[in-house]
Amino acid sequence: MSTIEEPELTRPWRPEDGPAPAVWTWPLGDRPALRVRSAGAWRYAPVRARQDWPDGTVRYQVEVDLRGDTTMVTRTYVWLQEGLRVAHGSGSEPSRRPTSNTAGPLPRAPHRRPPKGPQSGSATGPGAAPR
């Protein structure tokens, strides 16, 4: 049995905390990952973002299955804790700029057809007079 304790969660940044942390992200296909100790096992946790706080602390926001039942949750942990380990790095440089994967409007589905039915007026046919 392991004596390694589960890592402590940290809360997100709030305006009353002072200056916002610098946030770094990676492309979705090449994110680094941590191992998070939870429920007696090491869980794989892809990194969503690294936060460099003005006080010098580093926090990692990860997606992790804490119970081993495939339910993914987002959690933020202060680095360095005994219950956190590096799983692997990334071959990509992190960015502080929003990417198409993290910001902006949702893309439109390809080959989108206009709606049909009474809500669009097509049920009455072209040129039909309303009743």
Backbone as ProteinMPNN parsed JSONL, in Angstrom:
{"seq_chain_A": "MSTIEEPELTRPWRPEDGPAPAVWTWPLGDRPALRVRSAGAWRYAPVRARQDWPDGTVRYQVEVDLRGDTTMVTRTYVWLQEGLRVAHGSGSEPSRRPTSNTAGPLPRAPHRRPPKGPQSGSATGPGAAPR", "coords_chain_A": {"N_chain_A": [[0.845, -1.186, 0.0], [0.5, 2.219, -0.778], [1.933, 5.173, 0.63], [1.583, 7.636, -0.323], [-0.076, 10.656, -0.432], [-3.196, 11.96, -1.727], [-3.204, 14.692, -4.048], [-3.684, 18.146, -3.086], [-6.458, 20.093, -3.983], [-6.765, 23.266, -5.649], [-8.258, 26.493, -5.654], [-9.76, 28.371, -8.384], [-8.367, 31.352, -9.976], [-9.317, 34.587, -8.816], [-10.612, 37.928, -9.231], [-10.093, 39.419, -6.887], [-7.723, 38.339, -6.052], [-5.652, 39.739, -7.08], [-3.274, 40.632, -9.653], [-3.895, 38.866, -12.677], [-2.987, 35.445, -13.365], [-0.379, 34.339, -15.631], [-1.342, 32.484, -18.364], [-0.803, 29.439, -19.954], [-1.194, 27.413, -22.831], [-1.464, 24.374, -24.768], [-1.443, 22.796, -28.046], [-4.341, 20.796, -28.791], [-3.8, 18.18, -29.724], [-1.27, 17.645, -28.775], [-0.685, 17.81, -25.977], [0.937, 18.178, -22.78], [1.08, 15.855, -19.986], [0.033, 14.893, -16.69], [0.379, 12.645, -13.886], [-2.01, 11.86, -11.542], [-2.572, 11.212, -8.211], [-5.183, 9.297, -7.023], [-7.843, 7.798, -5.295], [-6.27, 5.605, -4.538], [-4.779, 5.002, -6.805], [-2.7, 5.85, -9.658], [-3.698, 8.313, -11.82], [-4.104, 9.159, -15.214], [-3.695, 12.382, -16.585], [-4.325, 14.73, -18.838], [-2.955, 17.951, -19.516], [-4.713, 20.941, -19.381], [-4.121, 23.623, -19.042], [-1.382, 25.713, -17.992], [-0.755, 27.718, -15.233], [0.915, 30.557, -14.317], [1.324, 32.147, -11.479], [1.416, 35.48, -10.068], [2.606, 35.421, -7.522], [4.538, 33.53, -7.721], [3.826, 30.869, -7.634], [3.019, 27.84, -9.394], [0.402, 26.486, -11.185], [-1.472, 23.746, -12.351], [-4.003, 23.048, -14.601], [-5.97, 20.334, -15.15], [-7.462, 17.55, -16.95], [-9.08, 14.875, -15.566], [-9.775, 11.505, -14.601], [-10.941, 10.813, -11.739], [-12.058, 8.715, -10.231], [-11.747, 6.42, -11.682], [-13.764, 5.564, -13.332], [-14.245, 6.456, -15.861], [-15.328, 9.009, -15.882], [-14.622, 12.152, -16.661], [-13.194, 15.005, -15.157], [-12.454, 18.464, -14.578], [-9.709, 19.748, -12.895], [-7.688, 21.773, -10.719], [-4.361, 22.017, -9.666], [-1.755, 22.895, -7.384], [1.584, 23.018, -8.3], [4.362, 21.906, -6.847], [3.496, 18.791, -5.723], [3.376, 15.848, -3.705], [1.53, 13.954, -4.616], [1.401, 14.321, -7.349], [2.74, 13.703, -10.559], [4.955, 13.833, -13.384], [3.695, 12.736, -16.423], [4.19, 12.825, -19.193], [5.897, 15.047, -21.455], [5.384, 17.737, -23.85], [5.754, 18.051, -27.371], [5.336, 20.431, -28.517], [5.541, 24.011, -28.408], [4.288, 25.932, -25.701], [1.546, 28.297, -25.703], [0.422, 31.659, -25.201], [-1.604, 32.777, -26.478], [-5.041, 32.76, -27.511], [-6.372, 29.921, -29.189], [-7.874, 28.429, -32.125], [-9.001, 26.231, -31.064], [-9.693, 26.887, -28.504], [-10.991, 29.34, -28.283], [-13.367, 31.765, -29.468], [-16.192, 31.691, -31.827], [-18.337, 28.802, -32.162], [-17.618, 26.386, -34.684], [-19.343, 26.157, -37.803], [-21.434, 23.505, -38.824], [-20.53, 21.289, -41.477], [-22.083, 21.275, -44.717], [-24.607, 22.221, -43.986], [-28.068, 22.295, -43.842], [-30.921, 24.348, -44.505], [-33.474, 24.819, -41.999], [-36.495, 22.883, -42.084], [-40.045, 22.769, -42.197], [-42.947, 23.692, -40.189], [-42.003, 25.837, -38.632], [-40.333, 27.231, -40.327], [-41.91, 28.118, -42.323], [-42.063, 26.605, -44.592], [-43.933, 24.595, -44.739], [-46.297, 25.545, -45.711], [-45.771, 26.025, -48.274], [-44.396, 27.709, -51.234], [-45.391, 31.019, -51.675], [-47.857, 30.685, -50.513], [-50.722, 31.851, -48.827], [-50.943, 33.117, -45.521], [-53.092, 31.754, -42.974]], "CA_chain_A": [[0.0, 0.0, 0.0], [1.278, 3.44, -0.91], [1.711, 6.216, 1.632], [1.486, 8.92, -1.03], [-1.395, 11.262, -0.282], [-3.774, 12.606, -2.906], [-2.849, 16.116, -4.069], [-4.701, 19.107, -2.685], [-7.013, 20.963, -5.027], [-6.69, 24.699, -5.404], [-9.37, 27.201, -6.3], [-9.371, 29.208, -9.527], [-8.043, 32.756, -9.737], [-10.422, 35.547, -8.708], [-10.094, 39.299, -9.331], [-9.571, 39.906, -5.602], [-6.391, 37.774, -5.843], [-4.645, 40.635, -7.647], [-3.051, 40.441, -11.088], [-4.223, 37.536, -13.206], [-1.804, 34.647, -13.714], [-0.1, 34.089, -17.049], [-1.9, 31.161, -18.682], [-0.176, 28.803, -21.11], [-1.917, 26.246, -23.347], [-0.817, 23.598, -25.825], [-2.409, 22.277, -29.021], [-5.075, 19.648, -28.26], [-3.186, 16.917, -30.106], [0.086, 17.502, -28.25], [-0.647, 18.378, -24.631], [1.652, 17.394, -21.771], [0.16, 15.199, -19.056], [0.489, 14.543, -15.346], [-0.265, 11.522, -13.199], [-2.619, 12.376, -10.324], [-2.895, 10.133, -7.271], [-6.579, 9.381, -6.621], [-8.483, 6.527, -4.952], [-5.268, 4.558, -4.449], [-4.147, 4.714, -8.099], [-2.209, 6.994, -10.43], [-4.627, 8.585, -12.939], [-3.557, 9.955, -16.318], [-4.385, 13.674, -16.605], [-3.825, 15.712, -19.81], [-2.943, 19.329, -19.03], [-5.49, 21.928, -20.138], [-3.412, 24.907, -18.985], [-0.441, 25.999, -16.908], [-0.963, 29.069, -14.734], [2.032, 31.109, -13.557], [0.757, 33.19, -10.635], [2.374, 36.533, -9.71], [3.326, 35.092, -6.28], [5.563, 32.539, -8.027], [3.318, 29.496, -7.685], [2.61, 27.293, -10.685], [-0.776, 25.622, -11.041], [-1.841, 23.035, -13.573], [-5.398, 22.674, -14.774], [-5.927, 19.066, -15.86], [-8.662, 16.731, -17.077], [-8.694, 13.626, -14.913], [-10.785, 10.551, -14.156], [-10.523, 10.62, -10.352], [-12.578, 7.476, -9.64], [-11.485, 5.263, -12.527], [-15.008, 5.126, -13.982], [-14.244, 7.202, -17.136], [-15.929, 10.335, -15.743], [-13.548, 13.144, -16.663], [-13.471, 16.282, -14.51], [-11.348, 19.418, -14.635], [-9.232, 20.109, -11.571], [-6.47, 22.586, -10.707], [-3.459, 21.648, -8.583], [-0.494, 23.625, -7.253], [2.761, 22.191, -8.524], [4.784, 20.544, -6.8], [2.95, 18.03, -4.617], [3.766, 14.449, -3.755], [0.529, 13.19, -5.359], [1.448, 14.686, -8.771], [3.963, 13.296, -11.256], [4.943, 14.1, -14.828], [3.452, 11.55, -17.258], [5.015, 13.109, -20.371], [5.923, 16.442, -21.902], [4.813, 18.039, -25.151], [6.722, 18.436, -28.389], [4.945, 21.764, -28.992], [5.743, 25.137, -27.501], [3.021, 26.465, -25.196], [1.178, 29.605, -26.222], [-0.459, 32.47, -24.362], [-2.657, 33.29, -27.349], [-6.152, 31.831, -27.735], [-6.327, 29.202, -30.459], [-9.209, 28.1, -32.625], [-9.535, 25.16, -30.224], [-10.053, 27.364, -27.17], [-11.682, 30.625, -28.254], [-14.121, 32.141, -30.656], [-17.487, 31.039, -32.004], [-18.297, 27.403, -32.58], [-17.649, 26.278, -36.141], [-20.605, 25.731, -38.393], [-21.363, 22.144, -39.339], [-20.466, 21.266, -42.937], [-23.294, 20.888, -45.464], [-25.786, 22.535, -43.185], [-29.276, 22.575, -44.624], [-31.839, 25.211, -43.763], [-34.536, 24.054, -41.344], [-37.747, 22.709, -42.815], [-41.175, 22.511, -41.318], [-43.821, 24.838, -39.912], [-41.29, 26.98, -38.068], [-39.671, 28.003, -41.368], [-42.888, 28.548, -43.318], [-42.042, 25.752, -45.772], [-45.071, 23.68, -44.752], [-47.386, 26.145, -46.47], [-45.362, 26.125, -49.681], [-44.061, 29.055, -51.674], [-46.463, 31.908, -52.086], [-49.133, 30.391, -49.85], [-51.163, 32.917, -47.927], [-51.18, 32.656, -44.149], [-54.516, 31.637, -42.63]], "C_chain_A": [[0.887, 1.245, 0.0], [0.936, 4.425, 0.204], [1.617, 7.594, 0.995], [0.057, 9.437, -0.924], [-1.869, 11.869, -1.593], [-3.427, 14.087, -2.878], [-4.025, 16.995, -3.656], [-5.151, 19.934, -3.877], [-6.78, 22.415, -4.657], [-7.844, 25.364, -6.132], [-8.864, 28.028, -7.478], [-9.038, 30.632, -9.09], [-9.33, 33.577, -9.673], [-9.844, 36.953, -8.781], [-9.522, 39.823, -8.014], [-8.201, 39.318, -5.257], [-5.284, 38.689, -6.358], [-4.47, 40.372, -9.128], [-3.324, 39.003, -11.512], [-2.939, 36.765, -13.522], [-1.603, 34.601, -15.219], [-0.548, 32.667, -17.332], [-1.297, 30.667, -19.987], [-0.999, 27.592, -21.531], [-1.11, 25.595, -24.457], [-1.861, 23.168, -26.831], [-3.067, 21.002, -28.481], [-4.414, 18.31, -28.586], [-1.813, 16.687, -29.509], [0.215, 18.164, -26.876], [0.248, 17.539, -23.724], [0.624, 16.747, -20.843], [0.85, 14.937, -17.726], [-0.141, 13.218, -14.947], [-0.735, 12.095, -11.872], [-2.995, 11.187, -9.445], [-4.332, 10.322, -6.804], [-7.131, 7.982, -6.384], [-7.492, 5.367, -5.001], [-4.556, 4.214, -5.745], [-3.637, 6.006, -8.723], [-3.096, 7.146, -11.652], [-3.944, 9.494, -13.952], [-4.368, 11.234, -16.453], [-3.757, 14.624, -17.62], [-3.958, 17.135, -19.255], [-3.769, 20.22, -19.949], [-4.751, 23.252, -20.186], [-2.435, 24.918, -17.823], [-0.67, 27.451, -16.529], [0.253, 29.472, -13.91], [1.511, 32.316, -12.788], [1.822, 34.221, -10.268], [3.165, 36.24, -8.426], [4.384, 34.011, -6.475], [5.072, 31.107, -8.06], [2.923, 29.125, -9.109], [1.457, 26.343, -10.417], [-1.075, 24.999, -12.392], [-3.318, 22.695, -13.528], [-5.393, 21.43, -15.658], [-7.322, 18.477, -16.008], [-8.294, 15.367, -16.524], [-9.924, 12.804, -14.526], [-10.409, 10.146, -12.735], [-10.954, 9.286, -9.744], [-12.268, 6.234, -10.463], [-12.716, 4.743, -13.227], [-15.261, 5.848, -15.306], [-14.973, 8.543, -17.073], [-14.807, 11.351, -15.617], [-14.025, 14.445, -16.013], [-12.247, 17.172, -14.669], [-10.998, 19.833, -13.212], [-7.955, 20.926, -11.707], [-5.668, 22.247, -9.461], [-2.24, 22.564, -8.588], [0.631, 22.632, -7.474], [3.806, 22.626, -7.515], [4.179, 19.917, -5.557], [3.342, 16.574, -4.805], [2.804, 13.602, -4.596], [0.43, 13.567, -6.825], [2.782, 14.234, -9.346], [3.832, 13.683, -12.724], [4.697, 12.775, -15.547], [4.28, 11.664, -18.526], [4.921, 14.584, -20.706], [5.218, 16.575, -23.247], [5.936, 18.393, -26.111], [6.457, 19.833, -28.928], [5.273, 22.815, -27.937], [4.387, 25.606, -26.986], [2.79, 27.872, -25.731], [0.321, 30.333, -25.202], [-1.592, 33.049, -25.182], [-3.798, 32.286, -27.449], [-5.988, 31.165, -29.101], [-7.742, 28.927, -30.913], [-9.827, 26.981, -31.806], [-10.061, 25.674, -28.89], [-10.847, 28.661, -27.166], [-12.458, 30.838, -29.546], [-15.423, 31.376, -30.775], [-17.301, 29.573, -32.405], [-18.331, 27.336, -34.103], [-19.014, 25.792, -36.612], [-20.446, 24.336, -38.972], [-21.3, 22.179, -40.867], [-21.79, 20.807, -43.527], [-24.569, 21.143, -44.674], [-26.944, 22.899, -44.091], [-30.174, 23.496, -43.815], [-32.941, 24.367, -43.121], [-35.78, 23.978, -42.222], [-38.847, 22.442, -41.815], [-41.937, 23.788, -41.028], [-43.078, 26.054, -39.371], [-40.627, 27.837, -39.144], [-40.639, 28.498, -42.429], [-42.93, 27.63, -44.519], [-43.231, 24.823, -45.856], [-46.217, 24.239, -45.575], [-47.033, 26.281, -47.95], [-45.094, 27.548, -50.091], [-45.319, 29.833, -52.099], [-47.787, 31.638, -51.419], [-49.46, 31.506, -48.884], [-51.357, 32.358, -46.536], [-52.666, 32.621, -43.846], [-54.864, 32.456, -41.438]], "O_chain_A": [[1.899, 1.302, 0.699], [-0.205, 4.498, 0.658], [1.578, 8.605, 1.696], [-0.896, 8.745, -1.282], [-1.07, 12.242, -2.452], [-3.361, 14.683, -1.804], [-5.19, 16.643, -3.845], [-4.34, 20.409, -4.672], [-6.618, 22.748, -3.482], [-8.345, 24.836, -7.125], [-7.677, 28.347, -7.556], [-9.381, 31.058, -7.987], [-10.299, 33.299, -10.38], [-8.683, 37.151, -8.423], [-8.563, 40.594, -8.025], [-7.577, 39.741, -4.283], [-4.106, 38.441, -6.101], [-5.408, 39.937, -9.796], [-3.018, 38.055, -10.789], [-1.929, 37.358, -13.901], [-2.544, 34.801, -15.987], [-0.171, 31.742, -16.612], [-1.28, 31.379, -20.991], [-1.452, 26.825, -20.681], [-0.189, 26.196, -25.011], [-3.051, 23.168, -26.518], [-2.419, 20.216, -27.789], [-4.476, 17.39, -27.771], [-1.234, 15.62, -29.717], [1.113, 18.974, -26.647], [0.314, 16.32, -23.879], [-0.564, 17.061, -20.911], [2.069, 14.783, -17.649], [-1.074, 12.737, -15.59], [0.035, 12.736, -11.157], [-3.665, 10.26, -9.901], [-4.677, 11.368, -6.255], [-6.906, 7.081, -7.191], [-7.833, 4.274, -5.453], [-3.805, 3.24, -5.794], [-4.073, 7.102, -8.372], [-3.233, 6.21, -12.439], [-3.291, 10.472, -13.589], [-5.599, 11.189, -16.438], [-2.755, 15.269, -17.31], [-4.949, 17.471, -18.607], [-3.546, 20.246, -21.16], [-4.739, 23.932, -21.213], [-2.624, 24.236, -16.815], [-0.768, 28.317, -17.398], [0.588, 28.814, -12.925], [1.283, 33.378, -13.366], [3.001, 33.882, -10.167], [4.272, 36.75, -8.257], [5.052, 33.614, -5.52], [5.812, 30.212, -8.468], [2.546, 29.977, -9.913], [1.532, 25.496, -9.527], [-0.948, 25.64, -13.435], [-3.818, 22.133, -12.553], [-4.878, 21.458, -16.776], [-8.247, 18.851, -15.287], [-7.312, 14.764, -16.957], [-10.97, 13.349, -14.171], [-9.625, 9.214, -12.554], [-10.291, 8.778, -8.84], [-12.497, 5.114, -10.004], [-12.729, 3.598, -13.678], [-16.385, 5.843, -15.808], [-15.214, 9.155, -18.113], [-14.122, 11.409, -14.596], [-15.126, 14.922, -16.29], [-11.136, 16.683, -14.871], [-11.866, 20.217, -12.428], [-7.226, 20.792, -12.69], [-6.202, 22.192, -8.353], [-1.751, 22.962, -9.645], [0.633, 21.54, -6.905], [4.042, 23.832, -7.441], [4.328, 20.448, -4.456], [3.605, 16.126, -5.921], [3.228, 12.631, -5.224], [-0.528, 13.177, -7.493], [3.823, 14.364, -8.702], [2.724, 13.84, -13.237], [5.409, 11.799, -15.309], [4.986, 10.728, -18.901], [3.989, 15.276, -20.296], [4.549, 15.653, -23.713], [6.948, 18.966, -25.711], [7.252, 20.364, -29.704], [5.278, 22.538, -26.738], [3.43, 25.673, -27.756], [3.725, 28.549, -26.158], [-0.413, 29.712, -24.433], [-2.455, 33.742, -24.643], [-3.554, 31.08, -27.47], [-5.516, 31.79, -30.051], [-8.698, 29.163, -30.175], [-11.043, 26.791, -31.839], [-10.803, 24.965, -28.211], [-11.343, 29.053, -26.109], [-12.227, 30.18, -30.56], [-15.734, 30.523, -29.944], [-16.254, 29.173, -32.914], [-19.003, 28.146, -34.743], [-19.732, 25.101, -35.888], [-19.407, 24.027, -39.556], [-21.953, 23.017, -41.489], [-22.526, 20.042, -42.905], [-25.502, 20.34, -44.712], [-26.804, 23.717, -45.0], [-30.189, 23.436, -42.586], [-33.3, 23.313, -43.647], [-36.072, 24.889, -42.996], [-38.599, 21.946, -40.716], [-41.609, 24.847, -41.563], [-43.486, 27.188, -39.626], [-40.381, 29.024, -38.927], [-40.239, 29.221, -43.341], [-43.758, 27.84, -45.406], [-43.525, 24.303, -46.932], [-47.032, 23.473, -46.09], [-47.886, 26.61, -48.774], [-45.497, 28.49, -49.409], [-46.181, 29.311, -52.805], [-48.77, 32.31, -51.732], [-48.581, 32.039, -48.207], [-51.876, 31.253, -46.374], [-53.426, 33.4, -44.421], [-56.02, 32.471, -41.015]]}, "name": "protein", "num_of_chains": 1, "seq": "MSTIEEPELTRPWRPEDGPAPAVWTWPLGDRPALRVRSAGAWRYAPVRARQDWPDGTVRYQVEVDLRGDTTMVTRTYVWLQEGLRVAHGSGSEPSRRPTSNTAGPLPRAPHRRPPKGPQSGSATGPGAAPR"}
